[in-house]
mmCIF file of C-alpha atoms in Angstrom:
data_model
loop_
_atom_site.group_PDB
_atom_site.id
_atom_site.type_symbol
_atom_site.label_atom_id
_atom_site.label_comp_id
_atom_site.label_asym_id
_atom_site.label_seq_id
_atom_site.Cartn_x
_atom_site.Cartn_y
_atom_site.Cartn_z
ATOM 1 C CA MET A 1 -0.800 -15.273 13.759
ATOM 2 C CA GLN A 2 -1.803 -15.575 10.129
ATOM 3 C CA PRO A 3 -4.973 -14.847 8.146
ATOM 4 C CA ILE A 4 -7.367 -17.732 7.651
ATOM 5 C CA ALA A 5 -9.441 -15.851 5.065
ATOM 6 C CA LEU A 6 -9.915 -12.596 3.194
ATOM 7 C CA ILE A 7 -13.171 -10.713 2.912
ATOM 8 C CA THR A 8 -14.460 -9.291 -0.358
ATOM 9 C CA SER A 9 -16.752 -6.345 0.312
ATOM 10 C CA PRO A 10 -18.145 -3.328 -1.580
ATOM 11 C CA PHE A 11 -16.041 -0.999 0.579
ATOM 12 C CA THR A 12 -12.939 -0.100 -1.412
ATOM 13 C CA ASP A 13 -12.141 2.983 0.675
ATOM 14 C CA LYS A 14 -12.337 3.568 4.442
ATOM 15 C CA PHE A 15 -14.491 6.673 4.073
ATOM 16 C CA SER A 16 -18.215 5.801 4.258
ATOM 17 C CA ILE A 17 -17.773 2.344 5.803
ATOM 18 C CA PRO A 18 -20.469 1.969 8.486
ATOM 19 C CA ARG A 19 -18.906 2.509 11.907
ATOM 20 C CA GLN A 20 -20.507 -0.647 13.320
ATOM 21 C CA PRO A 21 -21.631 -3.995 11.852
ATOM 22 C CA GLY A 22 -25.279 -4.524 10.999
ATOM 23 C CA LEU A 23 -26.034 -0.878 10.171
ATOM 24 C CA ALA A 24 -26.129 -1.736 6.463
ATOM 25 C CA PRO A 25 -27.758 -5.203 6.425
ATOM 26 C CA SER A 26 -28.187 -5.236 2.627
ATOM 27 C CA VAL A 27 -24.407 -5.192 2.122
ATOM 28 C CA ILE A 28 -23.319 -8.670 0.996
ATOM 29 C CA SER A 29 -19.695 -9.725 1.484
ATOM 30 C CA THR A 30 -17.783 -12.962 0.949
ATOM 31 C CA VAL A 31 -15.265 -14.507 3.330
ATOM 32 C CA SER A 32 -12.902 -16.691 1.267
ATOM 33 C CA PHE A 33 -10.649 -19.152 3.100
ATOM 34 C CA VAL A 34 -7.003 -19.251 2.074
ATOM 35 C CA GLY A 35 -4.067 -21.663 2.118
ATOM 36 C CA ASP A 36 -4.134 -24.512 4.630
ATOM 37 C CA PHE A 37 -7.447 -23.278 6.038
ATOM 38 C CA ASP A 38 -9.364 -23.939 2.810
ATOM 39 C CA HIS A 39 -10.717 -27.311 3.988
ATOM 40 C CA THR A 40 -14.357 -28.255 4.540
ATOM 41 C CA ALA A 41 -13.585 -30.009 7.830
ATOM 42 C CA SER A 42 -12.870 -26.651 9.467
ATOM 43 C CA ILE A 43 -16.383 -25.311 8.831
ATOM 44 C CA GLU A 44 -18.359 -28.501 9.512
ATOM 45 C CA GLY A 45 -21.536 -27.538 11.370
ATOM 46 C CA ILE A 46 -21.237 -23.803 10.723
ATOM 47 C CA GLN A 47 -24.591 -23.762 8.891
ATOM 48 C CA GLN A 48 -26.404 -24.269 12.192
ATOM 49 C CA TYR A 49 -25.552 -20.709 13.251
ATOM 50 C CA SER A 50 -27.400 -17.654 11.959
ATOM 51 C CA HIS A 51 -24.608 -15.225 12.883
ATOM 52 C CA LEU A 52 -20.832 -15.313 13.218
ATOM 53 C CA TRP A 53 -18.106 -13.258 14.867
ATOM 54 C CA LEU A 54 -15.342 -12.221 12.482
ATOM 55 C CA ILE A 55 -12.037 -11.437 14.186
ATOM 56 C CA PHE A 56 -9.991 -9.350 11.784
ATOM 57 C CA GLU A 57 -6.878 -7.231 11.416
ATOM 58 C CA PHE A 58 -6.956 -3.500 10.772
ATOM 59 C CA ASN A 59 -4.287 -4.153 8.162
ATOM 60 C CA GLN A 60 -4.112 -0.558 6.938
ATOM 61 C CA HIS A 61 -2.956 0.448 10.421
ATOM 62 C CA ARG A 62 0.119 -1.777 10.548
ATOM 63 C CA SER A 63 2.429 1.182 10.112
ATOM 64 C CA HIS A 64 0.539 3.375 12.588
ATOM 65 C CA GLN A 65 1.441 3.591 16.246
ATOM 66 C CA TRP A 66 -1.310 2.755 18.686
ATOM 67 C CA ARG A 67 -2.806 5.554 20.736
ATOM 68 C CA GLU A 68 -3.597 5.523 24.433
ATOM 69 C CA ARG A 69 -6.343 8.098 23.902
ATOM 70 C CA VAL A 70 -8.555 8.513 20.839
ATOM 71 C CA ARG A 71 -11.444 10.718 19.690
ATOM 72 C CA PRO A 72 -14.591 8.604 19.014
ATOM 73 C CA PRO A 73 -16.748 9.905 16.135
ATOM 74 C CA ARG A 74 -19.898 9.469 18.233
ATOM 75 C CA LEU A 75 -18.542 12.104 20.615
ATOM 76 C CA GLY A 76 -18.109 14.588 17.787
ATOM 77 C CA GLY A 77 -14.381 14.000 17.457
ATOM 78 C CA ASN A 78 -13.796 16.488 20.275
ATOM 79 C CA LYS A 79 -13.676 14.372 23.423
ATOM 80 C CA GLN A 80 -10.919 11.867 24.161
ATOM 81 C CA LEU A 81 -11.316 8.430 25.710
ATOM 82 C CA GLY A 82 -8.916 5.605 26.422
ATOM 83 C CA VAL A 83 -8.500 3.369 23.399
ATOM 84 C CA PHE A 84 -9.762 0.332 25.340
ATOM 85 C CA ALA A 85 -13.003 2.194 26.045
ATOM 86 C CA THR A 86 -13.630 2.496 22.292
ATOM 87 C CA ARG A 87 -13.580 0.478 19.073
ATOM 88 C CA SER A 88 -10.944 2.660 17.463
ATOM 89 C CA PRO A 89 -8.617 0.943 14.947
ATOM 90 C CA PHE A 90 -5.549 2.544 16.586
ATOM 91 C CA ARG A 91 -4.941 -0.475 18.833
ATOM 92 C CA PRO A 92 -1.749 -2.207 20.018
ATOM 93 C CA ASN A 93 -2.471 -5.397 18.050
ATOM 94 C CA ASN A 94 -4.695 -3.957 15.276
ATOM 95 C CA LEU A 95 -7.498 -6.444 15.982
ATOM 96 C CA GLY A 96 -11.203 -5.852 15.499
ATOM 97 C CA MET A 97 -14.372 -7.916 15.740
ATOM 98 C CA SER A 98 -17.685 -7.734 13.907
ATOM 99 C CA VAL A 99 -20.830 -9.811 14.088
ATOM 100 C CA VAL A 100 -22.355 -10.698 10.707
ATOM 101 C CA LYS A 101 -25.294 -12.717 9.449
ATOM 102 C CA LEU A 102 -24.443 -15.981 7.678
ATOM 103 C CA VAL A 103 -26.306 -16.024 4.357
ATOM 104 C CA ASP A 104 -24.774 -18.984 2.523
ATOM 105 C CA VAL A 105 -21.901 -21.466 2.570
ATOM 106 C CA VAL A 106 -20.018 -22.345 -0.628
ATOM 107 C CA VAL A 107 -17.533 -25.220 -0.606
ATOM 108 C CA LYS A 108 -16.398 -25.520 -4.253
ATOM 109 C CA PRO A 109 -14.021 -24.625 -5.776
ATOM 110 C CA GLN A 110 -13.060 -22.680 -2.632
ATOM 111 C CA ILE A 111 -14.683 -22.426 0.786
ATOM 112 C CA LYS A 112 -16.585 -19.170 1.022
ATOM 113 C CA LEU A 113 -18.975 -17.792 3.604
ATOM 114 C CA VAL A 114 -21.475 -15.312 2.216
ATOM 115 C CA VAL A 115 -22.394 -12.833 4.951
ATOM 116 C CA SER A 116 -24.457 -9.675 5.330
ATOM 117 C CA GLY A 117 -23.986 -6.559 7.414
ATOM 118 C CA ALA A 118 -20.172 -6.558 7.475
ATOM 119 C CA ASP A 119 -18.407 -3.249 8.100
ATOM 120 C CA LEU A 120 -15.017 -4.294 6.731
ATOM 121 C CA LEU A 121 -12.788 -2.848 4.053
ATOM 122 C CA ASP A 122 -12.365 -4.987 0.947
ATOM 123 C CA GLN A 123 -9.545 -7.561 1.325
ATOM 124 C CA THR A 124 -9.388 -7.248 5.118
ATOM 125 C CA PRO A 125 -7.579 -10.280 6.606
ATOM 126 C CA ILE A 126 -9.773 -12.481 8.811
ATOM 127 C CA VAL A 127 -7.753 -14.127 11.589
ATOM 128 C CA ASP A 128 -10.534 -16.123 13.283
ATOM 129 C CA ILE A 129 -14.237 -16.955 13.041
ATOM 130 C CA LYS A 130 -16.440 -17.883 15.977
ATOM 131 C CA PRO A 131 -20.164 -18.655 16.190
ATOM 132 C CA TYR A 132 -22.470 -16.066 17.699
ATOM 133 C CA VAL A 133 -24.243 -17.744 20.621
ATOM 134 C CA PRO A 134 -27.331 -15.703 21.613
ATOM 135 C CA TYR A 135 -27.738 -16.865 25.216
ATOM 136 C CA VAL A 136 -24.286 -15.608 26.173
ATOM 137 C CA ASP A 137 -23.479 -13.029 23.477
ATOM 138 C CA ALA A 138 -26.761 -11.097 23.720
ATOM 139 C CA ILE A 139 -27.021 -9.293 27.069
ATOM 140 C CA PRO A 140 -30.285 -7.285 27.240
ATOM 141 C CA GLU A 141 -29.304 -5.376 30.384
ATOM 142 C CA ALA A 142 -25.926 -4.258 28.996
ATOM 143 C CA SER A 143 -25.320 -0.513 28.898
ATOM 144 C CA SER A 144 -23.125 1.845 26.903
ATOM 145 C CA ALA A 145 -22.518 5.416 27.977
ATOM 146 C CA PHE A 146 -21.981 7.161 24.639
ATOM 147 C CA ALA A 147 -23.062 4.622 22.010
ATOM 148 C CA GLY A 148 -26.150 3.159 23.590
ATOM 149 C CA ASP A 149 -28.502 4.031 20.738
ATOM 150 C CA GLU A 150 -28.233 3.979 16.971
ATOM 151 C CA PRO A 151 -26.873 7.236 15.536
ATOM 152 C CA ASN A 152 -29.182 9.733 13.918
ATOM 153 C CA GLN A 153 -29.920 8.750 10.310
ATOM 154 C CA LEU A 154 -30.233 11.041 7.319
ATOM 155 C CA GLU A 155 -32.805 10.852 4.560
ATOM 156 C CA VAL A 156 -31.034 9.791 1.352
ATOM 157 C CA CYS A 157 -32.285 11.320 -1.893
ATOM 158 C CA PHE A 158 -31.179 10.652 -5.473
ATOM 159 C CA SER A 159 -30.978 13.154 -8.315
ATOM 160 C CA ALA A 160 -32.622 12.159 -11.582
ATOM 161 C CA THR A 161 -29.162 11.528 -13.031
ATOM 162 C CA ALA A 162 -28.218 9.200 -10.165
ATOM 163 C CA GLU A 163 -31.532 7.333 -10.364
ATOM 164 C CA ALA A 164 -31.097 6.816 -14.115
ATOM 165 C CA PHE A 165 -27.572 5.459 -13.588
ATOM 166 C CA ILE A 166 -28.779 2.927 -11.011
ATOM 167 C CA ASP A 167 -31.641 1.806 -13.252
ATOM 168 C CA GLU A 168 -29.313 1.311 -16.197
ATOM 169 C CA LEU A 169 -26.714 -0.544 -14.147
ATOM 170 C CA THR A 170 -29.118 -2.909 -12.394
ATOM 171 C CA SER A 171 -31.129 -3.640 -15.549
ATOM 172 C CA ASN A 172 -28.030 -5.267 -17.047
ATOM 173 C CA ALA A 173 -28.364 -8.951 -16.150
ATOM 174 C CA ALA A 174 -24.602 -9.507 -16.329
ATOM 175 C CA LYS A 175 -23.977 -6.748 -13.775
ATOM 176 C CA SER A 176 -27.073 -6.879 -11.576
ATOM 177 C CA GLU A 177 -25.808 -9.847 -9.535
ATOM 178 C CA HIS A 178 -22.617 -7.970 -8.672
ATOM 179 C CA TYR A 179 -24.574 -4.883 -7.594
ATOM 180 C CA GLN A 180 -27.173 -6.695 -5.500
ATOM 181 C CA ASN A 181 -29.769 -4.334 -4.000
ATOM 182 C CA LEU A 182 -27.581 -1.415 -5.094
ATOM 183 C CA ARG A 183 -30.047 1.351 -4.300
ATOM 184 C CA GLN A 184 -30.791 -0.021 -0.827
ATOM 185 C CA VAL A 185 -27.093 -0.593 -0.125
ATOM 186 C CA ILE A 186 -26.344 3.034 -1.000
ATOM 187 C CA ILE A 187 -29.129 4.234 1.284
ATOM 188 C CA GLU A 188 -28.037 2.092 4.226
ATOM 189 C CA VAL A 189 -24.396 3.109 3.898
ATOM 190 C CA LEU A 190 -24.865 6.852 3.423
ATOM 191 C CA ARG A 191 -27.767 7.423 5.814
ATOM 192 C CA GLN A 192 -25.291 6.873 8.667
ATOM 193 C CA ASP A 193 -23.704 10.235 7.714
ATOM 194 C CA PRO A 194 -20.035 9.367 6.974
ATOM 195 C CA ARG A 195 -18.879 12.965 7.394
ATOM 196 C CA PRO A 196 -16.381 13.807 10.144
ATOM 197 C CA ALA A 197 -18.467 15.187 12.987
ATOM 198 C CA TYR A 198 -16.966 18.680 12.833
ATOM 199 C CA HIS A 199 -17.869 19.064 9.149
ATOM 200 C CA ALA A 200 -21.579 19.009 9.909
ATOM 201 C CA SER A 201 -21.403 22.331 11.742
ATOM 202 C CA LYS A 202 -18.369 24.024 10.189
ATOM 203 C CA GLN A 203 -18.558 22.949 6.536
ATOM 204 C CA PRO A 204 -22.272 22.392 5.796
ATOM 205 C CA GLU A 205 -21.998 23.131 2.048
ATOM 206 C CA ARG A 206 -19.116 20.777 1.344
ATOM 207 C CA HIS A 207 -19.486 18.086 -1.325
ATOM 208 C CA TYR A 208 -18.164 14.557 -0.728
ATOM 209 C CA VAL A 209 -17.166 11.481 -2.708
ATOM 210 C CA SER A 210 -17.690 7.921 -1.487
ATOM 211 C CA GLN A 211 -16.344 4.730 -3.066
ATOM 212 C CA LEU A 212 -18.629 1.698 -3.229
ATOM 213 C CA TYR A 213 -17.815 -1.317 -5.402
ATOM 214 C CA ASP A 214 -16.194 0.344 -8.422
ATOM 215 C CA LEU A 215 -18.556 3.298 -8.192
ATOM 216 C CA GLU A 216 -17.938 6.890 -7.183
ATOM 217 C CA LEU A 217 -20.845 8.536 -5.353
ATOM 218 C CA ASN A 218 -20.961 12.334 -5.253
ATOM 219 C CA TRP A 219 -23.162 13.842 -2.539
ATOM 220 C CA TYR A 220 -23.828 16.691 -0.135
ATOM 221 C CA VAL A 221 -25.959 17.232 2.956
ATOM 222 C CA THR A 222 -28.554 19.918 3.610
ATOM 223 C CA GLY A 223 -30.159 19.699 7.027
ATOM 224 C CA GLN A 224 -31.221 16.073 7.460
ATOM 225 C CA CYS A 225 -31.212 15.291 3.723
ATOM 226 C CA LEU A 226 -28.264 13.712 1.942
ATOM 227 C CA THR A 227 -28.544 14.173 -1.823
ATOM 228 C CA ILE A 228 -26.604 12.019 -4.280
ATOM 229 C CA THR A 229 -25.930 14.217 -7.284
ATOM 230 C CA GLU A 230 -24.021 11.815 -9.513
ATOM 231 C CA ILE A 231 -22.791 8.213 -9.654
ATOM 232 C CA ARG A 232 -19.889 7.314 -11.887
ATOM 233 C CA GLN A 233 -18.303 3.982 -12.688
ATOM 234 C CA GLN A 234 -14.527 4.012 -12.253
ATOM 235 C CA LYS A 235 -13.862 0.946 -14.403
ATOM 236 C CA ASP A 236 -15.655 -1.601 -16.495
ATOM 237 C CA PHE A 237 -16.753 -4.628 -14.534
#
């Protein structure tokens, strides 16, 4: 098995990546085909689908042993379940799947699929792509014991310093395209509460740092409010 493409996403660190696809729909990513797979014949007709399945490798887990039992974050990190009853990355073959919305198709100079809502780390290898077919892939009567509903979402607030940084960054025409919908992306990513579940009760005053694009977001949570205190750029873009 070999990668057919690599995804470019704003997520340069595992911490803060949404735990499921579609939770941050404003996040735009690009799937770039590589090697022998960079041929237009292989994507002929793909524009007729609104959504796609991305089959990918948890490549940062290659050196990790798989686990028979894992602790899902939705269960507070306290209860164990069998790995095949979860979407944990600690799997025998390191494979994952995410459904994304197809936004655009670029064919020159390289085949690229522009997608939204991806929950993948930057440069994750894509090993297959399949169309999402609503009449078989969407099952209204399906049930899920512990992840049946969306998780509780926090209110995301920005300090005056953080707001000023966003305004300055997005007002620069050369940079604004790279940071598309930056404020909304930050809100959608952080409102999912990236903290380990046990931190919420045992370390309520702790400050955190999230990486997004080449930005460093500093924040803390009080009650149901997540406040971004400062945003810093790690490098010139």
